[in-house]
């Protein structure tokens, strides 16, 4: 304590050379607080977050300004552009180079020359001294206008730079932006050029708009949770994967934020971890992305595609966060609001430009009029006798006095001085007629400008349409908007482990290689275990885990599996009664023990089976010989039991002691077939009643798929099957007796044919071409209806302009033949369009003969009557597939 006091006294009384005491104290905490706030504000405003006015960060704005100053139509070395930008940007050349290359790769504001890298492969650009750049025509048109630009001094006070550039386009949303500041971040997705312009036009027309991201890398995107690009939203982006054949998948487009290199690395990593099973990955990317994934033998292509989405970077989730600078402050707003601000700013900038142009035209008209009056009325001659310059100016002003009321503003001394600068040579060659023509043109342009100002919204819409016409070609949407299905990882995970069980010891796991092998599984599966004491538990698969002794059954647990039924007989120790029950287990809490008996200690399971498709077997029950039961052996069919929950007590099987229970005969499924639906938005089958109902499927049933390229295929009804909606003409339950009707164009004969045929092939998962294989052949119509109809538009004479229409019942002009038959000619005229009509419907009419004394049913065969579709209502769907049709042209 004394030491402390002495130290404090020494510090306080410490003297300088001059004997003056130092008593200065600095509040360090306050300084740090201020410095941090200043630094945070600087990073937010000057580095990381874009301004809503032009959608640019300061470094991007300075690059564009420097390029505009250098612009002479020729390419400039990027190194020179960096040096020019450093006059305005107070940071090193590395940050400028990175920002410049990033902008160039977005293919909007710059024309680039040389190796600028590849956003698809991740290849970096060449050194700045090797690559060249100049402003694109689009940038020159929409980004710059010195007359409407607000200026400020550069950081060293030597130059002027724009506060924001007068951009007349939603540049921020077209390019996208990502930045991390102090305490906040921004992540705005790039959007489609054409869609942004069309949305801006809709905003000017007071319509509601919705815009969604679009990426240069293409791929697929699910925007169902986009949330207008605000915080809390999420998009899912997928690679576009196609099935080349049953052994090879091809990735044609990659998801945003990934490269081919990172994608391949994620695939190899998932394969090494056993999540997927592939043989080889080959990168054939050149002009277009092409990554071949060769599958391991016996691997399903459809399941592997889902596994790639589930376990690799073939699917990524991105959380947007639209943060922009508005009024020198960061704001979190939606992309539609940003678009409205940009559209309103474009409207204001166009108005400013029109006002500026109006002023220029008025000035030119005023001076042209002054010049005409000055020369034609020979006012210049009145100054010959003037002795002073002031007298000359006064004389000219006096000569113009009678004409001053016709001008839009007061004539000032500068106007008079400008008249006096006209050379005698020009006065002598003055052409009054040409001067009048020029003034007429100026007046016409002025009238047009005034009209545009009076109809500013119309003018802005025309401006956007001009942009679309000049620069929209080749900027169509690259990323396809889809609704993605939710992939359950456990369903598509490769079976990379083997499940073993130690029944007596009560252990399960994939590390018990010396114990009993049960089945293949994956390392993310849940395992359900039934024990002899009547309890069950679900636990995560591990190397070795204790689940309880006396295990009678264990298997992979599939959540929400309503097809798996457990048949059980148990002995209740308290009452001495044996109960029988059937139940499902669709959802559980992991590692919680469930009691399947009445809950009494020492109860035990006497008989147990697990049935994947709800089979109900017949059992034989043998009672003990010493029991008092009259019948000591009897059979019981599980089919008579209702399927209930796992907690149900069950029905009484017998009150007498049971010696043994054995299987008498295997059972069949009591659940019937599966009701299957097809959701065309995601191209997947489901049992959740989403999309179109296909029917009830038994094990032997198949699905018929007819493709736009003129092929058909039979597939099974596994829910893991994938169907590309854009490629499918008809998808329905296959009925062997159904007739397929098709209209196609034969590329060889250049004629249209109608053919009707039944499916004669039995091979599953193989496509068969049923139209001509000549180049140019194309399927235009396909249906499985019994009586399909089309509306045929055609020209009888190629020189004639009139188009005729004919309704054709296709079943009346073509017979049912083999699937390889050419078919019947549809028409010899020039076909304009083929449109599908509602099919005719068959109505069975039974005639009855009525007499005075009796009424009897006629023995004549029933009459079949064709009814026009306008006279009846059509069912939405049918188990036989009627109602499926497609009209294409």
Coordinates of C-alpha atoms in Angstrom, one line a residue, residues 153-611:
X153 CA -13.1 16.9 -54.7
X154 CA -11.0 13.8 -54.6
X155 CA -9.2 12.7 -51.4
X156 CA -6.2 14.9 -52.1
X157 CA -8.2 17.9 -53.4
X158 CA -6.5 17.8 -56.8
X159 CA -9.3 16.3 -58.9
X160 CA -13.1 16.2 -59.2
X161 CA -14.9 12.9 -58.8
X162 CA -18.6 12.1 -58.9
X163 CA -20.6 11.7 -55.7
X164 CA -22.8 9.3 -57.5
X165 CA -23.0 8.6 -61.2
X166 CA -26.3 9.4 -63.0
X167 CA -27.2 5.8 -63.9
X168 CA -30.5 5.4 -65.8
X169 CA -30.8 1.6 -65.2
X170 CA -31.1 -0.7 -62.1
X171 CA -27.4 -1.4 -62.2
X172 CA -27.2 -2.6 -58.6
X173 CA -29.8 -5.4 -59.3
X174 CA -28.3 -6.4 -62.6
X175 CA -24.7 -6.9 -61.3
X176 CA -25.4 -7.9 -57.7
X177 CA -23.0 -7.0 -54.9
X178 CA -21.5 -8.5 -51.8
X179 CA -19.7 -6.7 -49.0
X180 CA -18.8 -7.1 -45.4
X181 CA -18.6 -4.0 -43.2
X182 CA -18.3 -3.3 -39.5
X183 CA -21.4 -4.8 -37.8
X184 CA -23.3 -5.4 -41.0
X185 CA -23.1 -7.0 -44.4
X186 CA -24.8 -6.8 -47.8
X187 CA -25.5 -9.6 -50.3
X188 CA -27.7 -8.7 -53.3
X189 CA -28.1 -11.3 -56.0
X190 CA -27.7 -10.5 -59.7
X191 CA -31.0 -10.3 -61.6
X192 CA -31.8 -10.7 -65.3
X193 CA -31.2 -7.7 -67.6
X194 CA -34.4 -8.1 -69.6
X195 CA -36.6 -8.9 -66.6
X196 CA -35.4 -5.8 -64.8
X197 CA -36.3 -3.5 -67.7
X198 CA -39.7 -5.2 -68.1
X199 CA -40.3 -4.8 -64.4
X200 CA -39.3 -1.1 -64.5
X201 CA -41.8 -0.6 -67.3
X202 CA -44.5 -2.3 -65.1
X203 CA -43.6 -0.1 -62.2
X204 CA -44.2 3.0 -64.4
X205 CA -47.5 1.5 -65.3
X206 CA -48.4 1.1 -61.6
X207 CA -48.2 -2.7 -61.6
X208 CA -46.9 -4.9 -58.9
X209 CA -43.6 -6.6 -59.8
X210 CA -41.7 -9.6 -58.6
X211 CA -38.1 -10.2 -59.7
X212 CA -35.8 -13.1 -59.1
X213 CA -32.1 -13.8 -59.3
X214 CA -30.4 -14.9 -62.5
X215 CA -26.8 -16.1 -62.7
X216 CA -24.3 -16.2 -65.5
X217 CA -23.4 -19.7 -64.5
X218 CA -27.0 -20.9 -65.2
X219 CA -28.3 -23.8 -63.1
X220 CA -31.6 -24.2 -61.4
X221 CA -33.0 -22.0 -58.6
X222 CA -35.9 -22.3 -56.1
X223 CA -37.1 -18.9 -55.1
X224 CA -40.1 -20.0 -53.0
X225 CA -38.4 -18.4 -49.9
X226 CA -36.6 -15.5 -51.6
X227 CA -38.5 -13.0 -49.4
X228 CA -37.8 -10.2 -51.9
X229 CA -34.1 -10.5 -51.2
X230 CA -34.4 -9.3 -47.6
X231 CA -32.9 -10.7 -44.4
X232 CA -34.4 -14.0 -43.4
X233 CA -34.9 -15.1 -47.0
X234 CA -33.2 -18.0 -48.7
X235 CA -32.7 -19.4 -52.2
X236 CA -31.6 -22.8 -53.2
X237 CA -29.4 -23.2 -56.3
X238 CA -28.7 -26.4 -58.1
X239 CA -26.5 -27.6 -60.8
X240 CA -28.2 -28.9 -63.9
X241 CA -27.5 -32.6 -64.0
X242 CA -28.6 -34.8 -67.0
X243 CA -28.5 -38.6 -67.4
X244 CA -26.3 -39.4 -70.4
X245 CA -26.9 -43.1 -70.0
X246 CA -27.6 -45.5 -67.1
X247 CA -23.9 -45.4 -66.1
X248 CA -23.1 -41.7 -66.7
X249 CA -24.4 -38.4 -65.4
X250 CA -23.4 -35.0 -66.9
X251 CA -23.3 -31.7 -65.1
X252 CA -24.0 -29.0 -67.7
X253 CA -24.4 -25.9 -65.5
X254 CA -23.1 -25.2 -62.0
X255 CA -24.7 -23.4 -59.1
X256 CA -23.9 -19.8 -58.4
X257 CA -20.9 -19.2 -56.0
X258 CA -19.3 -22.5 -57.1
X259 CA -16.7 -23.4 -59.7
X260 CA -16.1 -26.6 -61.5
X261 CA -13.0 -27.2 -59.4
X262 CA -14.8 -26.7 -56.1
X263 CA -17.8 -28.8 -57.3
X264 CA -15.6 -31.7 -58.3
X265 CA -13.7 -31.6 -55.0
X266 CA -17.0 -31.8 -53.1
X267 CA -18.1 -34.8 -55.2
X268 CA -14.8 -36.6 -54.5
X269 CA -15.1 -35.8 -50.8
X270 CA -18.7 -37.2 -50.6
X271 CA -17.5 -40.3 -52.4
X272 CA -14.6 -40.8 -50.1
X273 CA -16.9 -40.4 -47.1
X274 CA -19.2 -43.1 -48.6
X275 CA -22.2 -40.8 -49.1
X276 CA -22.3 -41.5 -52.8
X277 CA -20.9 -44.3 -55.0
X278 CA -19.1 -43.1 -58.2
X279 CA -16.4 -44.7 -60.2
X280 CA -14.8 -41.6 -61.8
X281 CA -15.3 -37.8 -62.3
X282 CA -14.1 -36.3 -65.6
X283 CA -13.9 -32.6 -66.2
X284 CA -14.5 -31.9 -70.0
X285 CA -15.2 -28.2 -69.5
X286 CA -14.2 -26.0 -72.4
X287 CA -16.5 -23.5 -74.0
X288 CA -19.4 -25.0 -72.0
X289 CA -19.4 -26.7 -68.6
X290 CA -19.3 -30.5 -68.9
X291 CA -18.5 -32.7 -65.8
X292 CA -19.0 -36.4 -66.4
X293 CA -19.8 -38.5 -63.3
X294 CA -19.4 -42.2 -64.0
X295 CA -21.4 -44.3 -61.6
X296 CA -20.4 -47.4 -59.8
X297 CA -22.0 -50.7 -61.0
X298 CA -25.5 -51.3 -59.7
X299 CA -26.0 -47.6 -58.8
X300 CA -29.3 -45.9 -59.7
X301 CA -28.8 -42.7 -61.7
X302 CA -31.9 -41.1 -60.2
X303 CA -30.9 -41.8 -56.6
X304 CA -27.3 -40.6 -57.4
X305 CA -28.7 -37.3 -58.7
X306 CA -30.6 -36.8 -55.5
X307 CA -27.5 -37.8 -53.5
X308 CA -25.4 -35.3 -55.4
X309 CA -27.8 -32.6 -54.4
X310 CA -27.9 -33.8 -50.8
X311 CA -24.2 -34.3 -50.1
X312 CA -22.2 -32.1 -52.5
X313 CA -22.1 -28.6 -53.7
X314 CA -24.4 -29.5 -56.5
X315 CA -27.0 -27.7 -54.3
X316 CA -26.2 -24.7 -52.2
X317 CA -28.4 -22.5 -50.1
X318 CA -27.8 -18.7 -50.2
X319 CA -29.2 -16.2 -47.8
X320 CA -29.6 -12.8 -49.5
X321 CA -29.3 -9.6 -47.4
X322 CA -30.2 -6.4 -49.4
X323 CA -28.5 -3.5 -47.6
X324 CA -27.9 -0.2 -49.5
X325 CA -26.8 3.3 -48.6
X326 CA -29.8 5.7 -48.7
X327 CA -29.2 9.3 -47.6
X328 CA -25.7 8.4 -46.1
X329 CA -27.2 5.7 -43.9
X330 CA -27.4 1.9 -44.5
X331 CA -31.0 0.6 -45.0
X332 CA -32.3 -3.0 -45.3
X333 CA -34.8 -3.0 -48.1
X334 CA -36.3 -5.5 -50.6
X335 CA -35.1 -5.7 -54.2
X336 CA -38.5 -4.6 -55.5
X337 CA -38.2 -1.4 -53.4
X338 CA -34.7 -0.9 -54.8
X339 CA -36.1 -1.3 -58.3
X340 CA -38.7 1.3 -57.6
X341 CA -36.1 3.7 -56.3
X342 CA -34.0 3.1 -59.4
X343 CA -36.9 3.5 -61.7
X344 CA -38.0 6.8 -60.0
X345 CA -34.4 8.0 -60.3
X346 CA -34.3 7.2 -64.0
X347 CA -37.5 9.1 -64.4
X348 CA -35.9 12.2 -62.7
X349 CA -32.7 11.9 -64.6
X350 CA -34.6 11.7 -67.9
X351 CA -36.6 14.8 -66.8
X352 CA -33.4 16.7 -66.0
X353 CA -31.9 15.7 -69.4
X354 CA -35.0 16.9 -71.2
X355 CA -35.0 20.2 -69.2
X356 CA -31.3 20.7 -70.1
X357 CA -32.0 19.9 -73.8
X358 CA -35.0 22.3 -73.7
X359 CA -32.8 25.1 -72.4
X360 CA -30.2 24.4 -75.1
X361 CA -32.9 24.5 -77.9
X362 CA -34.4 27.7 -76.5
X363 CA -31.0 29.3 -76.5
X364 CA -30.2 28.2 -80.0
X365 CA -33.6 29.4 -81.3
X366 CA -33.1 32.7 -79.5
X367 CA -29.6 33.3 -81.0
X368 CA -30.7 32.2 -84.5
X369 CA -33.6 34.7 -84.3
X370 CA -31.2 37.5 -83.0
X371 CA -28.8 36.7 -85.8
X372 CA -31.5 36.8 -88.4
X373 CA -32.8 40.1 -87.2
X374 CA -29.3 41.5 -86.8
X375 CA -28.3 40.6 -90.4
X376 CA -31.6 41.0 -92.4
X377 CA -32.4 44.3 -90.8
X378 CA -28.8 45.4 -91.3
X379 CA -28.4 46.6 -87.7
X380 CA -24.6 46.0 -88.1
X381 CA -24.5 49.1 -90.4
X382 CA -25.7 51.3 -87.6
X383 CA -22.5 50.8 -85.7
X384 CA -20.3 52.3 -88.4
X385 CA -20.4 55.8 -87.0
X386 CA -20.0 54.8 -83.3
X387 CA -16.8 56.0 -81.7
X388 CA -16.8 53.9 -78.6
X389 CA -17.5 50.2 -77.9
X390 CA -20.1 51.1 -75.3
X391 CA -21.8 53.2 -78.0
X392 CA -21.7 50.1 -80.4
X393 CA -23.4 47.9 -77.8
X394 CA -26.0 50.5 -77.1
X395 CA -26.7 50.9 -80.8
X396 CA -27.2 47.2 -81.4
X397 CA -29.4 47.0 -78.3
X398 CA -31.5 49.9 -79.6
X399 CA -31.9 48.2 -83.0
X400 CA -33.3 45.0 -81.4
X401 CA -35.7 46.9 -79.1
X402 CA -38.8 46.4 -81.3
X403 CA -38.2 42.6 -81.4
X404 CA -37.5 42.0 -77.8
X405 CA -41.1 41.1 -76.7
X406 CA -41.0 37.9 -79.0
X407 CA -38.1 36.3 -77.1
X408 CA -38.7 33.9 -74.1
X409 CA -36.2 35.8 -71.9
X410 CA -34.6 39.2 -71.6
X411 CA -31.8 40.1 -73.9
X412 CA -28.6 40.6 -71.9
X413 CA -25.2 42.1 -72.8
X414 CA -23.7 38.7 -73.5
X415 CA -26.2 38.2 -76.3
X416 CA -25.2 41.5 -77.8
X417 CA -21.5 40.7 -77.5
X418 CA -22.1 37.4 -79.3
X419 CA -23.8 39.2 -82.2
X420 CA -20.8 41.6 -82.5
X421 CA -18.5 38.6 -82.8
X422 CA -20.1 37.5 -86.1
X423 CA -17.6 37.9 -89.0
X424 CA -18.3 40.0 -92.0
X425 CA -17.7 36.9 -94.2
X426 CA -20.5 35.1 -92.5
X427 CA -22.8 38.1 -92.8
X428 CA -22.1 38.4 -96.6
X429 CA -22.9 34.7 -97.1
X430 CA -25.9 34.6 -94.8
X431 CA -28.7 32.4 -96.3
X432 CA -32.1 33.4 -94.9
X433 CA -33.8 30.2 -96.3
X434 CA -31.3 27.9 -94.6
X435 CA -31.6 29.9 -91.4
X436 CA -35.4 29.5 -91.5
X437 CA -35.0 25.7 -92.1
X438 CA -32.7 25.4 -89.1
X439 CA -35.1 27.3 -86.9
X440 CA -38.0 25.1 -88.0
X441 CA -36.0 21.9 -87.1
X442 CA -35.1 23.4 -83.8
X443 CA -38.7 24.3 -83.1
X444 CA -39.8 20.8 -84.0
X445 CA -37.3 19.3 -81.7
X446 CA -38.4 21.7 -79.0
X447 CA -42.0 20.7 -79.5
X448 CA -41.0 17.1 -79.2
X449 CA -39.1 17.8 -75.9
X450 CA -42.0 19.7 -74.5
X451 CA -44.3 16.8 -75.4
X452 CA -41.9 14.3 -73.7
X453 CA -41.9 16.5 -70.6
X454 CA -45.6 16.6 -70.6
X455 CA -45.7 12.8 -71.0
X456 CA -42.7 11.8 -68.9
X457 CA -43.8 8.3 -68.0
X458 CA -44.5 7.5 -71.7
X459 CA -41.1 8.8 -72.6
X460 CA -39.4 6.7 -69.8
X461 CA -41.2 3.6 -71.0
X462 CA -40.0 4.3 -74.6
X463 CA -36.5 4.8 -73.2
X464 CA -36.5 1.4 -71.5
X465 CA -37.9 -0.3 -74.6
X466 CA -35.1 1.2 -76.6
X467 CA -32.5 -0.2 -74.1
X468 CA -34.2 -3.6 -74.4
X469 CA -34.1 -3.5 -78.2
X470 CA -30.4 -2.3 -78.4
X471 CA -28.9 -4.4 -75.6
X472 CA -31.4 -7.2 -74.7
X473 CA -30.3 -9.7 -77.4
X474 CA -28.3 -12.6 -75.8
X475 CA -29.3 -11.6 -72.2
X476 CA -32.2 -14.0 -71.8
X477 CA -32.6 -15.8 -68.5
X478 CA -29.9 -18.4 -67.9
X479 CA -31.0 -19.7 -64.5
X480 CA -34.2 -21.8 -64.7
X481 CA -36.7 -21.2 -61.9
X482 CA -38.0 -24.4 -60.4
X483 CA -39.6 -25.7 -57.3
X484 CA -37.3 -28.2 -55.7
X485 CA -38.4 -31.3 -53.8
X486 CA -37.0 -31.8 -50.3
X487 CA -34.4 -34.6 -50.5
X488 CA -34.2 -36.8 -47.4
X489 CA -30.5 -37.5 -46.9
X490 CA -31.2 -41.0 -45.4
X491 CA -33.2 -42.1 -48.4
X492 CA -30.5 -41.3 -51.0
X493 CA -27.3 -41.9 -48.9
X494 CA -25.2 -44.7 -50.3
X495 CA -25.1 -47.9 -48.2
X496 CA -21.5 -47.4 -47.1
X497 CA -21.7 -49.4 -43.9
X498 CA -22.8 -52.8 -42.7
X499 CA -25.1 -53.3 -39.7
X500 CA -24.1 -56.0 -37.2
X501 CA -25.9 -57.2 -34.1
X502 CA -24.9 -58.9 -30.8
X503 CA -28.4 -60.2 -29.8
X504 CA -27.6 -61.5 -26.4
X505 CA -25.1 -58.8 -25.4
X506 CA -27.5 -56.0 -26.7
X507 CA -25.0 -54.2 -29.0
X508 CA -25.5 -53.0 -32.6
X509 CA -23.2 -51.1 -34.9
X510 CA -21.0 -51.3 -38.0
X511 CA -17.9 -52.1 -36.0
X512 CA -19.1 -55.5 -34.7
X513 CA -17.7 -57.4 -37.6
X514 CA -17.4 -60.7 -35.7
X515 CA -21.1 -60.7 -34.8
X516 CA -24.2 -61.4 -36.9
X517 CA -24.5 -59.4 -40.1
X518 CA -28.0 -57.8 -40.6
X519 CA -28.0 -55.6 -43.7
X520 CA -26.2 -52.8 -45.5
X521 CA -26.9 -49.3 -44.3
X522 CA -25.4 -45.8 -44.4
X523 CA -23.6 -44.0 -41.6
X524 CA -26.5 -41.5 -41.2
X525 CA -29.3 -44.0 -40.8
X526 CA -31.4 -44.6 -37.7
X527 CA -31.8 -48.2 -36.5
X528 CA -35.0 -49.5 -34.8
X529 CA -34.5 -52.3 -32.3
X530 CA -37.1 -54.7 -30.7
X531 CA -36.3 -56.6 -27.6
X532 CA -37.7 -59.7 -26.1
X533 CA -39.2 -57.8 -23.1
X534 CA -41.6 -56.0 -25.5
X535 CA -39.7 -52.7 -25.8
X536 CA -38.4 -50.9 -28.8
X537 CA -36.0 -48.1 -29.3
X538 CA -34.7 -46.0 -32.3
X539 CA -31.1 -44.9 -32.2
X540 CA -28.4 -43.4 -34.5
X541 CA -26.1 -45.9 -36.2
X542 CA -22.7 -45.9 -34.6
X543 CA -19.6 -48.0 -34.5
X544 CA -20.9 -49.8 -31.4
X545 CA -23.8 -48.9 -29.2
X546 CA -25.7 -50.7 -26.4
X547 CA -29.5 -50.8 -26.9
X548 CA -30.5 -53.5 -24.4
X549 CA -30.1 -57.3 -24.2
X550 CA -32.2 -60.0 -25.9
X551 CA -32.6 -58.3 -29.3
X552 CA -35.1 -60.1 -31.5
X553 CA -35.1 -57.7 -34.5
X554 CA -33.2 -54.7 -35.7
X555 CA -33.3 -52.8 -39.1
X556 CA -33.0 -49.4 -40.6
X557 CA -35.8 -47.1 -39.5
X558 CA -37.6 -45.1 -42.1
X559 CA -39.6 -42.2 -40.8
X560 CA -43.2 -41.8 -41.9
X561 CA -43.2 -45.2 -43.6
X562 CA -46.9 -46.1 -43.4
X563 CA -46.4 -49.3 -45.4
X564 CA -44.4 -51.2 -42.8
X565 CA -46.6 -53.1 -40.4
X566 CA -45.4 -55.1 -37.3
X567 CA -47.3 -58.2 -36.3
X568 CA -46.9 -59.1 -32.6
X569 CA -48.0 -61.6 -30.0
X570 CA -47.0 -60.9 -26.4
X571 CA -47.6 -62.5 -23.0
X572 CA -48.9 -60.2 -20.3
X573 CA -47.3 -61.3 -17.0
X574 CA -49.9 -59.7 -14.7
X575 CA -53.0 -61.3 -16.3
X576 CA -51.4 -64.3 -17.8
X577 CA -53.2 -63.5 -21.1
X578 CA -51.6 -63.5 -24.5
X579 CA -52.5 -60.5 -26.7
X580 CA -52.1 -60.1 -30.5
X581 CA -51.8 -56.8 -32.3
X582 CA -50.8 -55.1 -35.6
X583 CA -49.3 -51.7 -35.6
X584 CA -47.1 -49.1 -37.4
X585 CA -44.3 -47.0 -36.1
X586 CA -44.0 -43.9 -38.2
X587 CA -42.4 -41.3 -35.8
X588 CA -40.5 -41.6 -32.6
X589 CA -38.2 -39.7 -30.3
X590 CA -34.7 -41.0 -30.8
X591 CA -33.2 -43.0 -27.9
X592 CA -36.5 -43.1 -26.1
X593 CA -37.6 -46.6 -25.0
X594 CA -41.2 -47.5 -26.0
X595 CA -43.2 -50.4 -24.3
X596 CA -45.3 -52.4 -26.8
X597 CA -46.9 -54.5 -24.2
X598 CA -49.5 -53.6 -21.5
X599 CA -46.6 -52.2 -19.4
X600 CA -46.4 -55.0 -16.8
X601 CA -42.9 -56.3 -15.7
X602 CA -41.8 -59.7 -16.9
X603 CA -44.1 -59.5 -20.0
X604 CA -42.4 -60.9 -23.1
X605 CA -42.9 -61.2 -26.8
X606 CA -44.0 -64.6 -28.1
X607 CA -44.1 -63.9 -31.8
X608 CA -42.9 -61.0 -34.0
X609 CA -42.7 -60.2 -37.7
X610 CA -41.9 -57.0 -39.6
X611 CA -43.7 -56.7 -42.9

